[in-house]
mmCIF file of C-alpha atoms in Angstrom:
data_model
loop_
_atom_site.group_PDB
_atom_site.id
_atom_site.type_symbol
_atom_site.label_atom_id
_atom_site.label_comp_id
_atom_site.label_asym_id
_atom_site.label_seq_id
_atom_site.Cartn_x
_atom_site.Cartn_y
_atom_site.Cartn_z
ATOM 1 C CA UNK A 1178 0.000 0.000 0.000
ATOM 2 C CA UNK A 1179 1.274 3.479 -0.855
ATOM 3 C CA UNK A 1180 2.163 5.773 2.037
ATOM 4 C CA UNK A 1181 1.407 8.994 0.155
ATOM 5 C CA UNK A 1182 -0.711 9.937 -2.853
ATOM 6 C CA UNK A 1183 2.422 11.107 -4.696
ATOM 7 C CA UNK A 1184 3.613 7.510 -4.926
ATOM 8 C CA UNK A 1185 0.365 6.498 -6.635
ATOM 9 C CA UNK A 1186 0.326 9.508 -8.961
ATOM 10 C CA UNK A 1187 3.901 8.818 -10.024
ATOM 11 C CA UNK A 1188 3.259 5.205 -11.022
ATOM 12 C CA UNK A 1189 2.623 5.043 -14.797
ATOM 13 C CA UNK A 1190 0.268 2.821 -16.760
ATOM 14 C CA UNK A 1191 1.539 0.726 -19.652
ATOM 15 C CA UNK A 1192 -1.153 0.491 -22.318
ATOM 16 C CA UNK A 1193 -0.709 -1.572 -25.471
ATOM 17 C CA UNK A 1194 -2.478 0.356 -28.246
ATOM 18 C CA UNK A 1195 -1.719 -2.305 -30.836
ATOM 19 C CA UNK A 1196 0.713 -5.170 -31.252
ATOM 20 C CA UNK A 1197 3.738 -2.879 -31.651
ATOM 21 C CA UNK A 1198 2.666 0.456 -30.132
ATOM 22 C CA UNK A 1199 2.733 0.997 -26.360
ATOM 23 C CA UNK A 1200 1.758 4.106 -24.384
ATOM 24 C CA UNK A 1201 3.586 4.865 -21.129
ATOM 25 C CA UNK A 1202 0.866 6.982 -19.530
ATOM 26 C CA UNK A 1203 1.462 9.141 -16.469
ATOM 27 C CA UNK A 1204 -0.992 11.209 -14.503
ATOM 28 C CA UNK A 1205 1.892 13.586 -13.774
ATOM 29 C CA UNK A 1206 5.252 12.268 -14.936
ATOM 30 C CA UNK A 1207 7.658 14.496 -13.056
ATOM 31 C CA UNK A 1208 6.392 13.252 -9.700
ATOM 32 C CA UNK A 1209 8.651 10.250 -10.384
ATOM 33 C CA UNK A 1210 11.786 12.374 -10.657
ATOM 34 C CA UNK A 1211 10.867 14.872 -7.921
ATOM 35 C CA UNK A 1212 10.149 12.176 -5.313
ATOM 36 C CA UNK A 1213 13.383 10.330 -5.990
ATOM 37 C CA UNK A 1214 15.426 13.543 -6.108
ATOM 38 C CA UNK A 1215 14.107 14.843 -2.770
ATOM 39 C CA UNK A 1216 14.558 11.441 -1.149
ATOM 40 C CA UNK A 1217 18.171 11.332 -2.386
ATOM 41 C CA UNK A 1218 18.887 14.826 -1.054
ATOM 42 C CA UNK A 1219 17.505 13.853 2.357
ATOM 43 C CA UNK A 1220 19.373 10.546 2.443
ATOM 44 C CA UNK A 1221 22.683 12.212 1.598
ATOM 45 C CA UNK A 1222 22.190 15.088 4.051
ATOM 46 C CA UNK A 1223 22.139 17.758 1.351
ATOM 47 C CA UNK A 1224 18.839 19.020 2.812
ATOM 48 C CA UNK A 1225 16.855 18.418 5.999
ATOM 49 C CA UNK A 1226 13.160 18.166 6.720
ATOM 50 C CA UNK A 1227 11.704 21.657 6.973
ATOM 51 C CA UNK A 1228 14.124 23.187 4.441
ATOM 52 C CA UNK A 1229 12.815 25.161 1.457
ATOM 53 C CA UNK A 1230 13.225 23.704 -2.011
ATOM 54 C CA UNK A 1231 13.195 26.143 -4.937
ATOM 55 C CA UNK A 1232 12.755 25.785 -8.670
ATOM 56 C CA UNK A 1233 11.284 27.185 -11.868
ATOM 57 C CA UNK A 1234 8.509 25.383 -13.740
ATOM 58 C CA UNK A 1235 6.060 25.661 -16.619
ATOM 59 C CA UNK A 1236 3.579 23.624 -14.580
ATOM 60 C CA UNK A 1237 4.116 19.875 -14.269
ATOM 61 C CA UNK A 1238 7.305 20.041 -12.208
ATOM 62 C CA UNK A 1239 5.760 22.631 -9.875
ATOM 63 C CA UNK A 1240 3.016 20.183 -8.925
ATOM 64 C CA UNK A 1241 5.503 17.314 -8.679
ATOM 65 C CA UNK A 1242 7.857 19.196 -6.378
ATOM 66 C CA UNK A 1243 4.981 20.422 -4.223
ATOM 67 C CA UNK A 1244 3.829 16.808 -3.777
ATOM 68 C CA UNK A 1245 7.362 15.629 -2.974
ATOM 69 C CA UNK A 1246 7.751 18.401 -0.410
ATOM 70 C CA UNK A 1247 4.389 17.510 1.122
ATOM 71 C CA UNK A 1248 5.470 13.856 1.288
ATOM 72 C CA UNK A 1249 8.780 14.614 3.022
ATOM 73 C CA UNK A 1250 7.903 17.592 5.212
ATOM 74 C CA UNK A 1251 9.672 20.262 3.156
ATOM 75 C CA UNK A 1252 8.735 23.776 2.100
ATOM 76 C CA UNK A 1253 8.319 24.523 -1.611
ATOM 77 C CA UNK A 1254 8.839 27.776 -3.542
ATOM 78 C CA UNK A 1255 8.052 27.876 -7.262
ATOM 79 C CA UNK A 1256 8.777 30.528 -9.876
ATOM 80 C CA UNK A 1257 6.032 29.669 -12.339
ATOM 81 C CA UNK A 1258 5.493 30.216 -16.020
ATOM 82 C CA UNK A 1259 2.620 32.218 -17.441
ATOM 83 C CA UNK A 1260 1.195 28.805 -18.435
ATOM 84 C CA UNK A 1261 0.398 27.824 -14.812
ATOM 85 C CA UNK A 1262 -3.402 27.729 -14.788
ATOM 86 C CA UNK A 1263 -5.978 28.393 -12.068
ATOM 87 C CA UNK A 1264 -6.457 24.725 -11.158
ATOM 88 C CA UNK A 1265 -2.744 24.261 -10.543
ATOM 89 C CA UNK A 1266 -2.402 27.543 -8.663
ATOM 90 C CA UNK A 1267 -5.166 26.403 -6.319
ATOM 91 C CA UNK A 1268 -3.588 22.991 -5.734
ATOM 92 C CA UNK A 1269 -0.178 24.523 -5.028
ATOM 93 C CA UNK A 1270 -1.704 26.938 -2.508
ATOM 94 C CA UNK A 1271 -3.566 24.212 -0.622
ATOM 95 C CA UNK A 1272 -0.469 21.979 -0.623
ATOM 96 C CA UNK A 1273 1.422 24.804 1.079
ATOM 97 C CA UNK A 1274 3.691 25.726 -1.821
ATOM 98 C CA UNK A 1275 4.501 29.351 -2.567
ATOM 99 C CA UNK A 1276 4.078 30.371 -6.209
ATOM 100 C CA UNK A 1277 5.539 33.427 -7.909
ATOM 101 C CA UNK A 1278 3.981 33.530 -11.364
ATOM 102 C CA UNK A 1279 5.485 35.560 -14.172
ATOM 103 C CA UNK A 1280 3.389 38.313 -15.710
ATOM 104 C CA UNK A 1281 1.443 37.311 -18.838
ATOM 105 C CA UNK A 1282 3.751 36.924 -21.815
ATOM 106 C CA UNK A 1283 3.109 35.533 -25.290
ATOM 107 C CA UNK A 1284 6.809 34.669 -25.734
ATOM 108 C CA UNK A 1285 7.692 31.492 -23.806
ATOM 109 C CA UNK A 1286 11.384 32.108 -24.495
ATOM 110 C CA UNK A 1287 11.216 35.418 -22.629
ATOM 111 C CA UNK A 1288 9.083 33.783 -19.934
ATOM 112 C CA UNK A 1289 11.746 31.137 -19.328
ATOM 113 C CA UNK A 1290 14.551 33.713 -19.252
ATOM 114 C CA UNK A 1291 12.681 35.841 -16.698
ATOM 115 C CA UNK A 1292 12.060 32.829 -14.469
ATOM 116 C CA UNK A 1293 15.759 31.960 -14.389
ATOM 117 C CA UNK A 1294 16.655 35.565 -13.561
ATOM 118 C CA UNK A 1295 14.133 35.525 -10.705
ATOM 119 C CA UNK A 1296 15.622 32.290 -9.338
ATOM 120 C CA UNK A 1297 19.003 33.997 -9.041
ATOM 121 C CA UNK A 1298 17.428 36.953 -7.227
ATOM 122 C CA UNK A 1299 15.748 34.629 -4.722
ATOM 123 C CA UNK A 1300 18.952 32.673 -4.125
ATOM 124 C CA UNK A 1301 20.827 35.896 -3.426
ATOM 125 C CA UNK A 1302 18.209 36.846 -0.824
ATOM 126 C CA UNK A 1303 17.813 33.316 0.578
ATOM 127 C CA UNK A 1304 21.059 31.359 0.261
ATOM 128 C CA UNK A 1305 19.585 28.724 2.597
ATOM 129 C CA UNK A 1306 17.055 27.675 -0.068
ATOM 130 C CA UNK A 1307 18.032 24.598 -2.061
ATOM 131 C CA UNK A 1308 17.659 25.105 -5.799
ATOM 132 C CA UNK A 1309 16.499 21.805 -7.311
ATOM 133 C CA UNK A 1310 17.773 22.708 -10.804
ATOM 134 C CA UNK A 1311 15.503 20.273 -12.604
ATOM 135 C CA UNK A 1312 17.142 21.301 -15.869
ATOM 136 C CA UNK A 1313 20.716 20.690 -14.742
ATOM 137 C CA UNK A 1314 20.969 18.236 -11.841
ATOM 138 C CA UNK A 1315 21.035 14.593 -12.860
ATOM 139 C CA UNK A 1316 19.469 13.448 -9.594
ATOM 140 C CA UNK A 1317 16.282 13.848 -11.616
ATOM 141 C CA UNK A 1318 17.251 10.708 -13.572
ATOM 142 C CA UNK A 1319 16.977 8.504 -10.487
ATOM 143 C CA UNK A 1320 13.228 8.006 -10.333
ATOM 144 C CA UNK A 1321 13.065 6.512 -13.814
ATOM 145 C CA UNK A 1322 15.095 3.428 -12.915
ATOM 146 C CA UNK A 1323 12.015 1.606 -11.603
ATOM 147 C CA UNK A 1324 10.011 2.762 -14.640
ATOM 148 C CA UNK A 1325 12.672 1.301 -16.946
ATOM 149 C CA UNK A 1326 12.539 -1.977 -15.001
ATOM 150 C CA UNK A 1327 8.790 -2.124 -15.479
ATOM 151 C CA UNK A 1328 9.060 -1.414 -19.200
ATOM 152 C CA UNK A 1329 11.626 -4.173 -19.594
ATOM 153 C CA UNK A 1330 9.459 -6.698 -17.758
ATOM 154 C CA UNK A 1331 6.205 -5.751 -19.494
ATOM 155 C CA UNK A 1332 7.297 -5.407 -23.114
ATOM 156 C CA UNK A 1333 9.573 -8.439 -23.269
ATOM 157 C CA UNK A 1334 11.098 -7.265 -26.521
ATOM 158 C CA UNK A 1335 14.667 -7.279 -27.807
ATOM 159 C CA UNK A 1336 14.150 -4.338 -30.170
ATOM 160 C CA UNK A 1337 12.554 -1.349 -28.433
ATOM 161 C CA UNK A 1338 12.181 2.254 -29.588
ATOM 162 C CA UNK A 1339 11.440 4.834 -26.875
ATOM 163 C CA UNK A 1340 9.804 8.076 -28.023
ATOM 164 C CA UNK A 1341 9.214 11.163 -25.886
ATOM 165 C CA UNK A 1342 9.548 14.899 -25.487
ATOM 166 C CA UNK A 1343 13.124 15.880 -24.676
ATOM 167 C CA UNK A 1344 12.337 18.743 -22.298
ATOM 168 C CA UNK A 1345 14.855 18.789 -19.464
ATOM 169 C CA UNK A 1346 16.362 15.534 -20.751
ATOM 170 C CA UNK A 1347 15.690 13.525 -17.605
ATOM 171 C CA UNK A 1348 12.819 11.226 -18.604
ATOM 172 C CA UNK A 1349 13.853 10.057 -22.063
ATOM 173 C CA UNK A 1350 17.552 10.166 -21.224
ATOM 174 C CA UNK A 1351 17.147 8.153 -18.042
ATOM 175 C CA UNK A 1352 14.870 5.543 -19.613
ATOM 176 C CA UNK A 1353 17.309 4.973 -22.478
ATOM 177 C CA UNK A 1354 20.315 4.827 -20.174
ATOM 178 C CA UNK A 1355 18.739 2.382 -17.712
ATOM 179 C CA UNK A 1356 17.212 0.175 -20.420
ATOM 180 C CA UNK A 1357 20.496 -0.047 -22.331
ATOM 181 C CA UNK A 1358 22.499 -0.859 -19.195
ATOM 182 C CA UNK A 1359 20.150 -3.392 -17.606
ATOM 183 C CA UNK A 1360 21.309 -7.027 -17.540
ATOM 184 C CA UNK A 1361 18.812 -9.095 -19.478
ATOM 185 C CA UNK A 1362 17.162 -5.973 -20.882
ATOM 186 C CA UNK A 1363 16.386 -5.247 -24.534
ATOM 187 C CA UNK A 1364 19.504 -5.801 -26.616
ATOM 188 C CA UNK A 1365 18.591 -2.972 -28.981
ATOM 189 C CA UNK A 1366 17.137 0.269 -27.551
ATOM 190 C CA UNK A 1367 16.705 3.288 -29.794
ATOM 191 C CA UNK A 1368 15.801 6.715 -28.405
ATOM 192 C CA UNK A 1369 13.696 9.172 -30.398
ATOM 193 C CA UNK A 1370 13.411 12.697 -29.029
ATOM 194 C CA UNK A 1371 10.533 15.050 -29.801
ATOM 195 C CA UNK A 1372 11.136 18.798 -29.930
ATOM 196 C CA UNK A 1373 9.077 21.916 -30.695
ATOM 197 C CA UNK A 1374 10.250 24.419 -33.267
ATOM 198 C CA UNK A 1375 12.091 27.285 -31.610
ATOM 199 C CA UNK A 1376 13.956 25.088 -29.134
ATOM 200 C CA UNK A 1377 17.731 25.526 -28.851
ATOM 201 C CA UNK A 1378 18.366 22.024 -27.505
ATOM 202 C CA UNK A 1379 18.908 20.414 -30.905
ATOM 203 C CA UNK A 1380 19.339 23.549 -32.984
ATOM 204 C CA UNK A 1381 15.834 24.637 -34.044
ATOM 205 C CA UNK A 1382 15.872 28.121 -32.533
ATOM 206 C CA UNK A 1383 15.775 29.708 -36.008
ATOM 207 C CA UNK A 1384 12.334 28.252 -36.866
ATOM 208 C CA UNK A 1385 9.311 29.699 -35.105
ATOM 209 C CA UNK A 1386 5.879 28.146 -34.649
ATOM 210 C CA UNK A 1387 3.050 30.596 -35.481
ATOM 211 C CA UNK A 1388 0.903 29.090 -32.697
ATOM 212 C CA UNK A 1389 3.031 28.393 -29.585
ATOM 213 C CA UNK A 1390 6.126 26.589 -28.465
ATOM 214 C CA UNK A 1391 4.871 23.383 -26.880
ATOM 215 C CA UNK A 1392 5.695 23.949 -23.207
ATOM 216 C CA UNK A 1393 7.797 21.342 -21.454
ATOM 217 C CA UNK A 1394 9.437 19.532 -24.376
ATOM 218 C CA UNK A 1395 11.799 22.238 -25.648
ATOM 219 C CA UNK A 1396 13.925 25.030 -24.273
ATOM 220 C CA UNK A 1397 15.112 28.539 -25.031
ATOM 221 C CA UNK A 1398 18.230 27.986 -22.890
ATOM 222 C CA UNK A 1399 20.735 25.094 -22.802
ATOM 223 C CA UNK A 1400 19.908 22.325 -20.313
ATOM 224 C CA UNK A 1401 22.622 20.370 -18.527
ATOM 225 C CA UNK A 1402 20.468 17.262 -18.131
ATOM 226 C CA UNK A 1403 20.146 16.668 -21.866
ATOM 227 C CA UNK A 1404 22.647 13.991 -22.933
ATOM 228 C CA UNK A 1405 22.590 14.504 -26.689
ATOM 229 C CA UNK A 1406 24.657 11.395 -27.328
ATOM 230 C CA UNK A 1407 21.786 9.180 -26.116
ATOM 231 C CA UNK A 1408 19.445 10.121 -28.996
ATOM 232 C CA UNK A 1409 19.233 8.259 -32.284
ATOM 233 C CA UNK A 1410 16.543 10.327 -34.029
ATOM 234 C CA UNK A 1411 14.821 13.695 -33.569
ATOM 235 C CA UNK A 1412 11.341 14.833 -34.593
ATOM 236 C CA UNK A 1413 10.401 18.523 -34.593
ATOM 237 C CA UNK A 1414 6.608 18.837 -34.430
ATOM 238 C CA UNK A 1415 4.473 21.984 -34.609
ATOM 239 C CA UNK A 1416 1.522 22.862 -32.398
ATOM 240 C CA UNK A 1417 -0.979 22.100 -35.174
ATOM 241 C CA UNK A 1418 0.495 18.648 -35.846
ATOM 242 C CA UNK A 1419 0.656 17.857 -32.130
ATOM 243 C CA UNK A 1420 -2.979 18.955 -31.777
ATOM 244 C CA UNK A 1421 -3.926 16.492 -34.496
ATOM 245 C CA UNK A 1422 -1.991 13.768 -32.673
ATOM 246 C CA UNK A 1423 -3.654 14.527 -29.337
ATOM 247 C CA UNK A 1424 -7.125 14.458 -30.865
ATOM 248 C CA UNK A 1425 -6.466 11.201 -32.716
ATOM 249 C CA UNK A 1426 -4.974 9.596 -29.589
ATOM 250 C CA UNK A 1427 -8.190 10.361 -27.701
ATOM 251 C CA UNK A 1428 -10.581 9.459 -30.509
ATOM 252 C CA UNK A 1429 -8.832 6.291 -31.670
ATOM 253 C CA UNK A 1430 -7.488 4.929 -28.366
ATOM 254 C CA UNK A 1431 -9.448 6.864 -25.681
ATOM 255 C CA UNK A 1432 -6.188 8.142 -24.153
ATOM 256 C CA UNK A 1433 -6.811 11.665 -22.817
ATOM 257 C CA UNK A 1434 -3.355 13.205 -22.691
ATOM 258 C CA UNK A 1435 -1.507 16.452 -23.173
ATOM 259 C CA UNK A 1436 -0.009 18.141 -26.200
ATOM 260 C CA UNK A 1437 3.435 16.573 -25.839
ATOM 261 C CA UNK A 1438 1.777 13.142 -25.863
ATOM 262 C CA UNK A 1439 0.082 14.012 -29.150
ATOM 263 C CA UNK A 1440 3.461 14.942 -30.627
ATOM 264 C CA UNK A 1441 5.059 11.766 -29.268
ATOM 265 C CA UNK A 1442 2.189 9.655 -30.601
ATOM 266 C CA UNK A 1443 2.683 11.058 -34.121
ATOM 267 C CA UNK A 1444 6.415 10.358 -33.999
ATOM 268 C CA UNK A 1445 5.876 6.881 -32.534
ATOM 269 C CA UNK A 1446 3.392 5.882 -35.244
ATOM 270 C CA UNK A 1447 5.865 6.991 -37.900
ATOM 271 C CA UNK A 1448 8.758 5.076 -36.311
ATOM 272 C CA UNK A 1449 6.561 1.969 -36.032
ATOM 273 C CA UNK A 1450 5.836 2.061 -39.762
ATOM 274 C CA UNK A 1451 9.525 2.500 -40.620
ATOM 275 C CA UNK A 1452 10.630 -0.486 -38.532
ATOM 276 C CA UNK A 1453 8.009 -3.265 -38.440
ATOM 277 C CA UNK A 1454 10.296 -5.509 -36.392
ATOM 278 C CA UNK A 1455 10.446 -3.105 -33.425
ATOM 279 C CA UNK A 1456 8.123 -2.350 -30.511
ATOM 280 C CA UNK A 1457 7.637 1.414 -30.117
ATOM 281 C CA UNK A 1458 6.815 2.979 -26.748
ATOM 282 C CA UNK A 1459 5.894 6.647 -26.396
ATOM 283 C CA UNK A 1460 5.509 8.777 -23.274
ATOM 284 C CA UNK A 1461 2.278 10.540 -22.316
ATOM 285 C CA UNK A 1462 3.603 12.813 -19.585
ATOM 286 C CA UNK A 1463 0.308 14.120 -18.215
ATOM 287 C CA UNK A 1464 -3.439 14.089 -18.713
ATOM 288 C CA UNK A 1465 -5.264 16.354 -21.134
ATOM 289 C CA UNK A 1466 -7.011 18.524 -18.565
ATOM 290 C CA UNK A 1467 -4.672 21.500 -19.025
ATOM 291 C CA UNK A 1468 -5.325 21.366 -22.755
ATOM 292 C CA UNK A 1469 -9.101 21.099 -22.918
ATOM 293 C CA UNK A 1470 -9.654 24.633 -24.230
ATOM 294 C CA UNK A 1471 -6.470 25.079 -26.263
ATOM 295 C CA UNK A 1472 -6.340 21.606 -27.864
ATOM 296 C CA UNK A 1473 -9.216 19.173 -27.383
ATOM 297 C CA UNK A 1474 -12.003 21.741 -27.781
ATOM 298 C CA UNK A 1475 -10.505 22.474 -31.214
ATOM 299 C CA UNK A 1476 -10.892 18.869 -32.361
ATOM 300 C CA UNK A 1477 -12.835 19.879 -35.470
ATOM 301 C CA UNK A 1478 -9.757 21.780 -36.664
ATOM 302 C CA UNK A 1479 -7.505 18.738 -36.362
ATOM 303 C CA UNK A 1480 -6.006 17.436 -39.580
ATOM 304 C CA UNK A 1481 -6.382 13.694 -40.221
ATOM 305 C CA UNK A 1482 -3.110 12.174 -39.091
ATOM 306 C CA UNK A 1483 -3.007 10.059 -42.262
ATOM 307 C CA UNK A 1484 -2.397 13.353 -44.098
ATOM 308 C CA UNK A 1485 0.656 14.184 -41.963
ATOM 309 C CA UNK A 1486 4.192 12.964 -42.575
ATOM 310 C CA UNK A 1487 7.595 14.342 -41.579
ATOM 311 C CA UNK A 1488 9.991 16.095 -43.899
ATOM 312 C CA UNK A 1489 13.248 14.116 -43.824
ATOM 313 C CA UNK A 1490 16.214 16.423 -43.272
ATOM 314 C CA UNK A 1491 19.945 15.908 -42.893
ATOM 315 C CA UNK A 1492 20.716 19.245 -41.257
ATOM 316 C CA UNK A 1493 18.852 21.714 -39.018
ATOM 317 C CA UNK A 1494 19.049 24.358 -41.749
ATOM 318 C CA UNK A 1495 16.470 22.261 -43.664
ATOM 319 C CA UNK A 1496 13.890 22.224 -40.848
ATOM 320 C CA UNK A 1497 10.387 23.270 -41.897
ATOM 321 C CA UNK A 1498 6.921 23.299 -40.391
ATOM 322 C CA UNK A 1499 4.834 21.381 -39.538
ATOM 323 C CA UNK A 1500 6.965 18.265 -38.967
ATOM 324 C CA UNK A 1501 10.591 17.377 -39.623
ATOM 325 C CA UNK A 1502 12.651 14.259 -38.849
ATOM 326 C CA UNK A 1503 16.421 13.860 -38.692
ATOM 327 C CA UNK A 1504 18.779 11.047 -37.748
ATOM 328 C CA UNK A 1505 20.930 12.284 -34.867
ATOM 329 C CA UNK A 1506 23.039 9.114 -34.524
ATOM 330 C CA UNK A 1507 23.992 9.718 -30.891
ATOM 331 C CA UNK A 1508 26.106 12.736 -31.786
ATOM 332 C CA UNK A 1509 27.339 15.159 -29.109
ATOM 333 C CA UNK A 1510 25.749 18.551 -28.603
ATOM 334 C CA UNK A 1511 26.501 21.419 -30.920
ATOM 335 C CA UNK A 1512 26.442 25.168 -30.172
ATOM 336 C CA UNK A 1513 24.491 26.777 -28.589
ATOM 337 C CA UNK A 1514 23.431 23.640 -26.725
ATOM 338 C CA UNK A 1515 27.022 23.231 -25.523
ATOM 339 C CA UNK A 1516 26.908 26.589 -23.759
ATOM 340 C CA UNK A 1517 25.664 25.111 -20.497
ATOM 341 C CA UNK A 1518 25.654 27.328 -17.434
ATOM 342 C CA UNK A 1519 28.529 26.851 -15.017
ATOM 343 C CA UNK A 1520 25.891 25.912 -12.470
ATOM 344 C CA UNK A 1521 25.688 22.479 -14.043
ATOM 345 C CA UNK A 1522 29.031 21.645 -12.475
ATOM 346 C CA UNK A 1523 27.155 21.364 -9.164
ATOM 347 C CA UNK A 1524 25.451 18.202 -10.464
ATOM 348 C CA UNK A 1525 25.427 15.267 -8.063
ATOM 349 C CA UNK A 1526 26.408 12.851 -10.860
ATOM 350 C CA UNK A 1527 24.510 9.982 -9.276
ATOM 351 C CA UNK A 1528 23.479 8.180 -12.473
#
């Protein structure tokens, strides 16, 4: 029996959508990484019960960290994106977390930059706060070890392709690393990362999406937790294409999930068709509740996914909306993704 609701929320469902397509469905994915990270910090003496944990978030991690703090008797302070909605603000308040939300801003790149600047201001005023650095500290890989074990046991395949939004790099990177290293695990694990246009992580900052940057799967600043050399293939997917994927995922398979899941679902279906001998698993990081008005209520606008296919490119200069695919071949990062903040040197290097 679970001792706290966070443990239940963090446990994903594995749903086989067809014989070679599997959905790893979370209620709130980052609870997995936040719980394990806070537990590790307590076990190693880096923090103590009652301390304040600090971080920036576009939404999902804020809720995850608030739950982890509630579970372990910690205080939580969040610098939140403009995308944090009323439902989440209410939950954070009742859980005892303090939220500083950025002023409304249509540019998520500027929003992210302002949040980081505010974090530094808070640290200067409160050096006793522990900055979780979800984007740079690899303790956020730890929680995915048990998820990888479950995937290995449930899929029972030797050729597995894992597809998911890159974001901070922790979820997809950790799953690939643990699956590839596990004794008796799949002998062949490929990792496919999904990115929005405009993200610097894999060099798409020069292409803008006329709708929005899909929050949570890209970045306007370099992230230390992204291990570029783990990725075999990249898909860049626009808001409109991801909307079509989200709508089809709900209509065809009854999976109510967020926008990043719709993008991952599109990429996963394409990878499945390219490699009929492989099982393809994609990540649905959260439910669709945050996207009811912006995505699911627009279901009549959704293009049939049969009409969508990626443009194959060999270089980021060829990227084009609404969907591009490129073999990355486990290459190292290129500028500006190599320009990681010096703060990443504080990483615990526990993986």
